[in-house]
Coordinates of C-alpha atoms and ligand atoms in Angstrom, one line a residue:
M1 CA -0.8 19.2 34.7
P2 CA 0.1 15.5 34.8
T3 CA 3.3 14.8 32.9
L4 CA 4.6 11.6 31.2
Q5 CA 6.8 9.8 33.7
T6 CA 9.8 8.4 32.0
I7 CA 12.7 6.1 32.8
R8 CA 14.7 9.2 33.7
D9 CA 12.4 9.7 36.6
F10 CA 13.6 6.8 38.7
D11 CA 16.8 5.1 39.7
P12 CA 17.0 1.7 38.0
T13 CA 20.1 0.6 39.8
G14 CA 19.7 -2.9 41.3
K15 CA 15.9 -2.8 40.6
R16 CA 14.0 -5.6 39.0
V17 CA 12.4 -3.8 36.0
L18 CA 9.6 -5.4 34.0
L19 CA 9.9 -3.9 30.5
R20 CA 7.1 -4.3 28.0
V21 CA 8.2 -4.0 24.4
D22 CA 6.5 -4.7 21.1
F23 CA 8.7 -7.4 19.5
N24 CA 5.8 -8.6 17.4
V25 CA 8.0 -8.7 14.4
P26 CA 7.1 -10.1 11.0
Q27 CA 8.6 -13.6 10.3
N28 CA 8.8 -15.8 7.2
E29 CA 7.7 -19.4 7.1
Q30 CA 11.0 -20.6 8.4
G31 CA 10.6 -18.3 11.5
M32 CA 13.2 -15.8 10.2
I33 CA 12.7 -12.2 11.2
T34 CA 12.1 -10.2 8.0
D35 CA 12.0 -6.8 9.6
D36 CA 13.6 -6.1 13.0
S37 CA 12.8 -2.4 13.2
R38 CA 10.4 -2.9 16.1
M39 CA 13.4 -4.4 18.0
T40 CA 16.0 -1.8 17.1
K41 CA 13.7 1.0 18.1
A42 CA 13.5 -0.4 21.7
L43 CA 17.3 -0.7 22.0
P44 CA 17.9 2.7 23.5
T45 CA 15.6 1.9 26.4
I46 CA 17.1 -1.6 26.9
K47 CA 20.7 -0.3 26.8
Y48 CA 20.0 2.6 29.2
L49 CA 18.4 0.3 31.8
L50 CA 21.2 -2.2 31.5
E51 CA 23.9 0.5 31.8
K52 CA 22.2 1.9 34.8
G53 CA 22.4 -1.6 36.4
A54 CA 18.8 -2.7 36.3
K55 CA 17.8 -6.4 36.5
L56 CA 15.8 -6.4 33.3
I57 CA 12.8 -8.6 32.6
I58 CA 11.6 -8.2 29.1
M59 CA 8.0 -9.0 28.1
S60 CA 6.4 -9.1 24.6
H61 CA 3.7 -10.8 22.7
L62 CA 4.1 -12.3 19.2
G63 CA 1.2 -13.1 16.9
R64 CA -2.2 -14.1 18.0
P65 CA -1.9 -17.4 20.1
D66 CA -5.2 -16.6 21.8
G67 CA -4.3 -17.6 25.3
E68 CA -2.6 -20.9 24.4
V69 CA 0.9 -22.1 23.9
K70 CA 1.7 -22.2 20.1
E71 CA 5.1 -23.6 19.4
N72 CA 5.7 -21.4 16.3
M73 CA 4.9 -18.3 18.4
R74 CA 7.6 -18.8 21.1
L75 CA 9.9 -15.8 21.6
T76 CA 13.0 -18.0 21.3
P77 CA 14.2 -16.7 17.9
I78 CA 13.4 -13.1 19.1
A79 CA 15.6 -13.5 22.2
K80 CA 18.3 -14.9 20.0
H81 CA 18.1 -11.9 17.6
L82 CA 18.2 -9.5 20.6
E83 CA 21.3 -11.2 21.8
E84 CA 22.9 -10.5 18.4
L85 CA 21.7 -6.8 18.4
L86 CA 23.1 -6.2 21.9
G87 CA 26.1 -8.5 21.9
K88 CA 25.1 -9.7 25.3
P89 CA 23.4 -12.9 26.6
V90 CA 19.6 -12.8 26.8
K91 CA 18.3 -15.7 28.9
K92 CA 15.0 -16.8 27.3
L93 CA 12.5 -18.5 29.6
D94 CA 9.8 -20.9 28.3
E95 CA 7.1 -19.5 30.7
T96 CA 5.9 -16.0 31.5
I97 CA 4.9 -16.5 35.2
G98 CA 5.3 -19.0 38.0
E99 CA 7.8 -20.4 40.4
N100 CA 10.4 -21.4 37.8
V101 CA 10.3 -17.9 36.4
K102 CA 10.6 -16.4 39.9
Q103 CA 13.7 -18.4 40.6
E104 CA 15.4 -17.3 37.4
V105 CA 14.6 -13.7 38.1
E106 CA 16.2 -14.1 41.6
K107 CA 19.5 -15.1 39.9
L108 CA 19.7 -11.9 37.8
Q109 CA 22.6 -9.6 38.6
N110 CA 22.7 -5.9 38.1
G111 CA 22.9 -5.1 34.3
E112 CA 21.7 -8.6 33.3
M113 CA 18.4 -9.4 31.4
L114 CA 16.1 -12.2 30.7
M115 CA 13.1 -12.5 28.4
L116 CA 9.8 -14.1 29.4
E117 CA 7.7 -16.2 27.1
N118 CA 5.0 -14.8 24.8
T119 CA 2.6 -13.0 27.2
R120 CA -0.4 -13.9 25.0
F121 CA 0.1 -17.6 25.8
Y122 CA -2.0 -16.8 28.9
P123 CA -5.7 -15.8 28.6
G124 CA -5.1 -13.3 31.5
E125 CA -3.0 -11.1 29.2
E126 CA -5.6 -9.8 26.8
A127 CA -8.3 -10.1 29.5
N128 CA -6.2 -7.7 31.7
D129 CA -7.0 -10.2 34.5
P130 CA -6.0 -9.0 38.0
E131 CA -4.6 -12.5 39.0
F132 CA -2.3 -12.6 35.9
I133 CA -1.3 -9.0 36.6
K134 CA -0.4 -9.9 40.1
Q135 CA 1.7 -12.9 39.0
L136 CA 3.6 -10.7 36.6
A137 CA 4.0 -8.0 39.2
D138 CA 5.5 -10.5 41.6
L139 CA 8.5 -10.7 39.4
G140 CA 9.5 -7.1 39.4
E141 CA 9.6 -3.8 41.4
V142 CA 9.0 -1.3 38.6
F143 CA 7.1 -1.4 35.3
V144 CA 8.4 0.3 32.2
N145 CA 6.2 0.4 29.0
D146 CA 8.0 1.0 25.7
G147 CA 5.6 -1.0 23.6
F148 CA 4.1 1.9 21.7
G149 CA 2.5 -0.5 19.2
V150 CA 0.4 -2.2 21.9
S151 CA -0.3 0.9 24.0
H152 CA -3.9 1.1 22.6
R153 CA -4.6 -2.2 24.2
A154 CA -5.6 -2.4 27.9
H155 CA -3.8 -5.7 28.3
A156 CA -2.1 -7.0 31.5
S157 CA 1.5 -6.4 30.4
S158 CA 0.9 -3.1 28.6
T159 CA -1.5 -1.4 30.9
G160 CA -2.6 -3.5 33.9
L161 CA 0.8 -3.6 35.5
A162 CA 0.6 0.1 36.1
S163 CA -2.2 -0.5 38.6
V164 CA 0.1 -2.4 41.0
L165 CA 3.7 -1.1 40.2
P166 CA 5.2 2.3 39.8
A167 CA 5.1 2.8 36.0
Y168 CA 7.3 4.7 33.5
A169 CA 7.6 5.3 29.8
G170 CA 10.6 4.1 27.8
F171 CA 12.4 6.3 25.3
L172 CA 10.3 5.0 22.3
I173 CA 7.0 6.0 23.9
E174 CA 8.5 9.3 24.9
K175 CA 9.6 9.9 21.3
E176 CA 6.3 8.9 19.8
M177 CA 4.4 11.2 22.2
N178 CA 6.8 14.1 21.6
A179 CA 6.1 13.8 17.8
L180 CA 2.4 13.0 17.9
Q181 CA 1.1 15.1 20.8
P182 CA 1.9 18.5 19.2
L183 CA -0.1 17.4 16.1
M184 CA -3.2 17.2 18.3
A185 CA -2.4 20.2 20.6
N186 CA -0.8 23.1 18.8
P187 CA 0.7 22.0 15.4
K188 CA 2.9 24.6 13.8
Q189 CA 0.9 26.1 10.9
P190 CA 0.5 25.8 8.0
F191 CA -0.4 22.2 9.0
T192 CA -1.2 19.8 6.2
V193 CA -2.7 16.3 6.6
I194 CA -2.3 13.9 3.7
L195 CA -4.7 10.9 3.8
G196 CA -4.9 7.9 1.5
G197 CA -5.2 4.2 1.9
A198 CA -8.0 1.9 1.3
K199 CA -11.0 2.5 3.6
I200 CA -12.8 5.6 4.7
K201 CA -14.0 3.9 7.9
D202 CA -10.4 3.7 9.2
K203 CA -9.9 7.4 8.5
I204 CA -13.1 9.1 9.6
G205 CA -11.9 9.8 13.1
M206 CA -8.7 11.5 11.7
I207 CA -10.5 13.6 9.1
D208 CA -12.9 14.7 11.9
Q209 CA -10.1 15.6 14.2
F210 CA -8.0 17.5 11.7
I211 CA -10.8 19.6 10.2
G212 CA -10.5 21.5 13.4
K213 CA -6.7 21.5 13.4
A214 CA -5.2 21.5 9.9
Q215 CA -5.2 24.2 7.3
N216 CA -5.1 21.6 4.4
I217 CA -6.4 18.0 4.2
L218 CA -5.3 16.3 1.0
I219 CA -7.1 13.2 0.1
G220 CA -6.0 10.4 -2.3
G221 CA -6.0 6.7 -2.5
G222 CA -9.1 4.5 -2.4
L223 CA -10.4 6.8 0.3
A224 CA -10.7 9.6 -2.3
N225 CA -13.0 7.5 -4.5
T226 CA -15.7 7.5 -1.9
F227 CA -15.6 11.3 -1.8
I228 CA -15.5 11.5 -5.7
G229 CA -18.6 9.2 -5.9
A230 CA -20.4 11.1 -3.2
L231 CA -20.0 14.2 -5.4
D232 CA -21.9 12.4 -8.1
H233 CA -18.9 11.6 -10.3
E234 CA -18.6 8.3 -12.1
V235 CA -16.1 6.0 -10.3
G236 CA -16.4 3.0 -12.6
Q237 CA -15.1 -0.2 -11.1
S238 CA -13.0 1.6 -8.4
L239 CA -12.8 0.6 -4.8
C240 CA -15.5 2.8 -3.3
E241 CA -17.8 2.6 -0.3
K242 CA -21.2 3.7 -1.6
D243 CA -22.8 3.3 1.8
K244 CA -20.5 6.0 3.1
Y245 CA -21.5 8.7 0.7
D246 CA -23.6 10.6 3.3
L247 CA -20.7 10.4 5.7
A248 CA -18.3 11.8 3.0
K249 CA -20.6 14.6 2.3
E250 CA -21.0 15.4 6.0
L251 CA -17.2 15.6 6.3
L252 CA -17.0 17.9 3.3
G253 CA -19.7 20.1 4.8
K254 CA -17.7 20.4 8.1
A255 CA -14.7 21.8 6.3
T256 CA -13.7 25.3 7.5
S257 CA -13.5 26.5 3.9
P258 CA -14.1 25.0 0.4
E259 CA -10.3 24.9 0.0
Q260 CA -9.6 22.9 3.2
I261 CA -10.3 19.5 1.9
I262 CA -8.6 18.9 -1.4
L263 CA -9.7 16.0 -3.6
P264 CA -8.0 14.8 -6.8
T265 CA -8.9 16.7 -9.9
D266 CA -7.4 14.0 -12.2
V267 CA -6.7 10.3 -11.7
V268 CA -4.8 7.4 -13.2
T269 CA -7.2 4.7 -14.3
A270 CA -6.8 1.2 -15.7
K271 CA -9.0 -1.7 -16.7
E272 CA -6.8 -4.3 -14.8
I273 CA -4.6 -4.3 -11.8
S274 CA -1.2 -5.6 -12.8
N275 CA 2.4 -4.5 -13.4
T276 CA 1.8 -4.4 -17.1
A277 CA -1.6 -2.7 -17.1
S278 CA -2.0 0.1 -19.6
I279 CA -3.0 3.3 -17.8
E280 CA -5.0 6.3 -18.8
T281 CA -5.0 9.7 -17.0
V282 CA -8.4 11.4 -17.0
A283 CA -10.1 14.3 -15.4
I284 CA -12.2 13.5 -12.3
N285 CA -15.5 14.0 -14.2
T286 CA -14.6 11.7 -17.1
V287 CA -13.8 8.3 -15.5
P288 CA -14.9 5.6 -17.9
T289 CA -17.4 3.1 -16.4
D290 CA -15.2 0.1 -17.2
T291 CA -12.1 1.3 -15.4
K292 CA -10.7 1.6 -11.9
I293 CA -9.2 4.7 -10.3
L294 CA -5.8 3.5 -9.0
D295 CA -3.7 6.6 -8.4
I296 CA -3.8 10.4 -8.4
G297 CA -3.0 12.2 -11.7
P298 CA -0.2 14.7 -12.5
Q299 CA -2.4 17.8 -12.1
T300 CA -3.3 16.6 -8.6
I301 CA 0.3 15.8 -7.8
E302 CA 1.2 19.4 -8.7
A303 CA -1.5 20.9 -6.6
F304 CA -0.5 18.7 -3.6
K305 CA 3.2 19.6 -4.1
K306 CA 2.5 23.3 -3.9
I307 CA 0.7 23.0 -0.6
I308 CA 3.4 20.6 0.8
A309 CA 6.2 23.1 -0.1
T310 CA 4.6 25.8 2.0
S311 CA 3.7 23.6 5.0
A312 CA 5.4 23.8 8.4
T313 CA 3.9 20.5 9.6
I314 CA 2.8 17.5 7.7
L315 CA 1.0 14.3 8.8
W316 CA 0.7 11.5 6.2
N317 CA -1.3 8.3 6.5
G318 CA -2.1 6.0 3.7
P319 CA -0.6 5.5 0.2
L320 CA -2.2 7.6 -2.5
G321 CA -2.5 4.8 -5.0
L322 CA -2.5 1.0 -5.3
T323 CA 1.3 1.0 -4.7
E324 CA 1.6 -2.8 -4.7
F325 CA 1.8 -2.4 -8.5
T326 CA 4.4 -0.2 -10.3
P327 CA 2.0 1.6 -12.7
F328 CA 0.2 3.1 -9.7
Q329 CA 3.1 4.3 -7.6
S330 CA 3.7 7.7 -9.2
G331 CA 1.5 9.8 -7.0
T332 CA 2.8 8.4 -3.7
R333 CA 6.4 8.7 -5.0
A334 CA 6.1 12.3 -6.1
V335 CA 4.3 13.3 -2.9
A336 CA 6.9 11.5 -0.8
Q337 CA 9.6 13.4 -2.7
A338 CA 7.9 16.7 -2.0
V339 CA 7.6 15.9 1.7
A340 CA 11.3 14.9 1.8
D341 CA 12.2 18.1 -0.1
A342 CA 10.2 20.3 2.3
K343 CA 12.1 18.9 5.2
K344 CA 15.4 19.5 3.5
S345 CA 14.7 23.0 2.2
T346 CA 12.5 24.6 5.0
G347 CA 12.8 22.1 7.9
T348 CA 9.1 21.0 7.6
F349 CA 8.3 18.6 10.3
S350 CA 6.7 15.5 8.8
V351 CA 5.1 12.5 10.6
L352 CA 4.3 9.2 8.9
G353 CA 1.6 7.4 10.8
G354 CA -0.3 4.1 10.2
G355 CA 0.6 0.6 9.3
D356 CA 1.4 0.5 5.6
T357 CA 2.6 4.0 4.8
A358 CA 6.1 3.8 6.1
E359 CA 6.6 0.4 4.6
V360 CA 5.4 1.5 1.2
L361 CA 7.8 4.5 1.2
K362 CA 10.7 2.3 2.2
T363 CA 9.9 0.1 -0.8
L364 CA 9.8 3.1 -3.0
G365 CA 13.4 4.0 -2.0
F366 CA 12.9 6.6 0.7
H367 CA 14.8 6.7 4.0
E368 CA 14.0 7.4 7.7
E369 CA 16.0 10.7 7.3
D370 CA 13.6 11.9 4.7
F371 CA 10.9 12.4 7.3
G372 CA 10.7 14.0 10.8
H373 CA 9.1 11.0 12.6
I374 CA 8.0 7.6 11.5
S375 CA 5.5 6.2 14.0
T376 CA 6.0 2.6 15.0
G377 CA 2.5 1.9 16.0
G378 CA 0.0 1.2 13.2
G379 CA -3.3 0.9 15.2
A380 CA -1.9 2.8 18.2
S381 CA -0.9 5.9 16.2
L382 CA -4.2 5.9 14.2
E383 CA -6.3 5.7 17.4
F384 CA -4.3 8.5 19.0
L385 CA -4.6 10.7 16.0
S386 CA -8.3 10.1 15.9
G387 CA -8.5 11.6 19.4
K388 CA -8.7 8.4 21.4
K389 CA -6.8 7.9 24.6
L390 CA -4.2 5.1 24.7
P391 CA -4.7 3.2 27.9
G392 CA -1.1 1.9 28.1
I393 CA 0.2 5.5 27.9
E394 CA -2.6 7.2 30.0
V395 CA -1.3 5.2 33.0
L396 CA 2.1 6.7 32.7
Y397 CA 1.0 10.3 33.3
R398 CA 1.2 11.5 36.9
Ligands
ADP401 P1 -2.2 2.4 6.5 O1 -2.0 1.0 6.9 O2 -0.9 3.1 6.3 O3 -3.2 3.1 7.3 P2 -4.2 1.5 4.6 O4 -4.1 0.1 5.1 O5 -5.4 2.3 4.9 O6 -2.9 2.3 5.0 O7 -4.1 1.5 3.0 C1 -3.2 0.8 2.2 C2 -3.8 0.1 1.0 O8 -4.6 1.1 0.3 C3 -2.8 -0.4 0.1 O9 -3.0 -1.8 0.0 C4 -3.2 0.3 -1.2 O10 -3.0 -0.6 -2.3 C5 -4.6 0.6 -1.0 N1 -5.0 1.7 -2.0 C6 -4.5 2.9 -2.2 N2 -5.1 3.5 -3.2 C7 -6.0 2.7 -3.7 C8 -6.9 2.7 -4.8 N3 -7.1 3.8 -5.6 N4 -7.7 1.6 -5.1 C9 -7.5 0.5 -4.3 N5 -6.7 0.4 -3.3 C10 -5.9 1.5 -3.0
MG402 MG1 -3.1 -0.9 6.7

């Protein structure tokens, strides 16, 4: 069986190591980093390689410059912030490949690092172009991928380099795989999947996968509306994908038992979406035509809580209501509390996947310690959990 090769599997001392990270952090209009968690999660790998005496060459992309130099997407502020996080100098270069870069790399001593410019300033990056790969590979001797958030992309710096250099996973990718892989292989039962969020099309793959793996699939959020409508209930003005009714019915038909997929039995509705909206909780078969379904109701919360309390493993993706507004946060908050309580009382292993879910729970006052694992890759974790292979990680198995 091929196994994930990690940075423990080679001796970095004195080696020029090309390290791909995902430092595509959110910035405000002044270019200030508003959330550096993608950077802090890569620190264990960076510190380890420096301590072992590697000559570290850090690569990342930022934004979508589409193969051109965009001044506001340079990595200069990112390098500066990394310097503060590490308390060590990070030499930032204004190019990613070429003679100047090579000369700077030559000057690196053991345990020193530099950061290349935004890899996406070059069209060869996203094209996974062999010539661009070769120019990157010229700079180093070993390739380490720790950019979990870009590992679903077959790009030069995240995947291509593995075709020409010995390639290893960093600690973040190792941690993500250790958390996510068991969910796909042999999750500890009872395994409960909680799915919410906006669109069914993003979640079909996951529902399909987990019908064969999970004991319970709890559905809320905008996603639930499509199922509710497909069952011929009134959904009023709710977000709902009517063209996906057949698909929703097909998924319900695939369930291993009528109790496997649990839909809301009551919902919170409102006529307008605002922080001062007046809300009404109604049974699922009495939604007024002039309202929107914007959260799960108290009866549904209770049903979800019961299942969560007896689960050994939980995967959650997607908020259960329109959590951007306070009147529609109750379902997500109560379910998050139940997941956190299950961890505390019975050691339930919970994984948060997806883009918005972790962010929303943080805003609602929950902490990393409340959950077993918070995946850093939005698209990457969703693709993996839908059964797709991640090209940037596949190449690290030997
Ligand atoms: P993730 O990024 O974690 O996969 P999504 O992007 O699929 O999650 O979903 C997040 C969005 O879903 C949020 O903007 C939230 O407001 C929206 N949402 C959840 N429930 C509803 C609902 N009942 N009606 C409309 N939007 C909803
Ligand atoms: Mg999203």
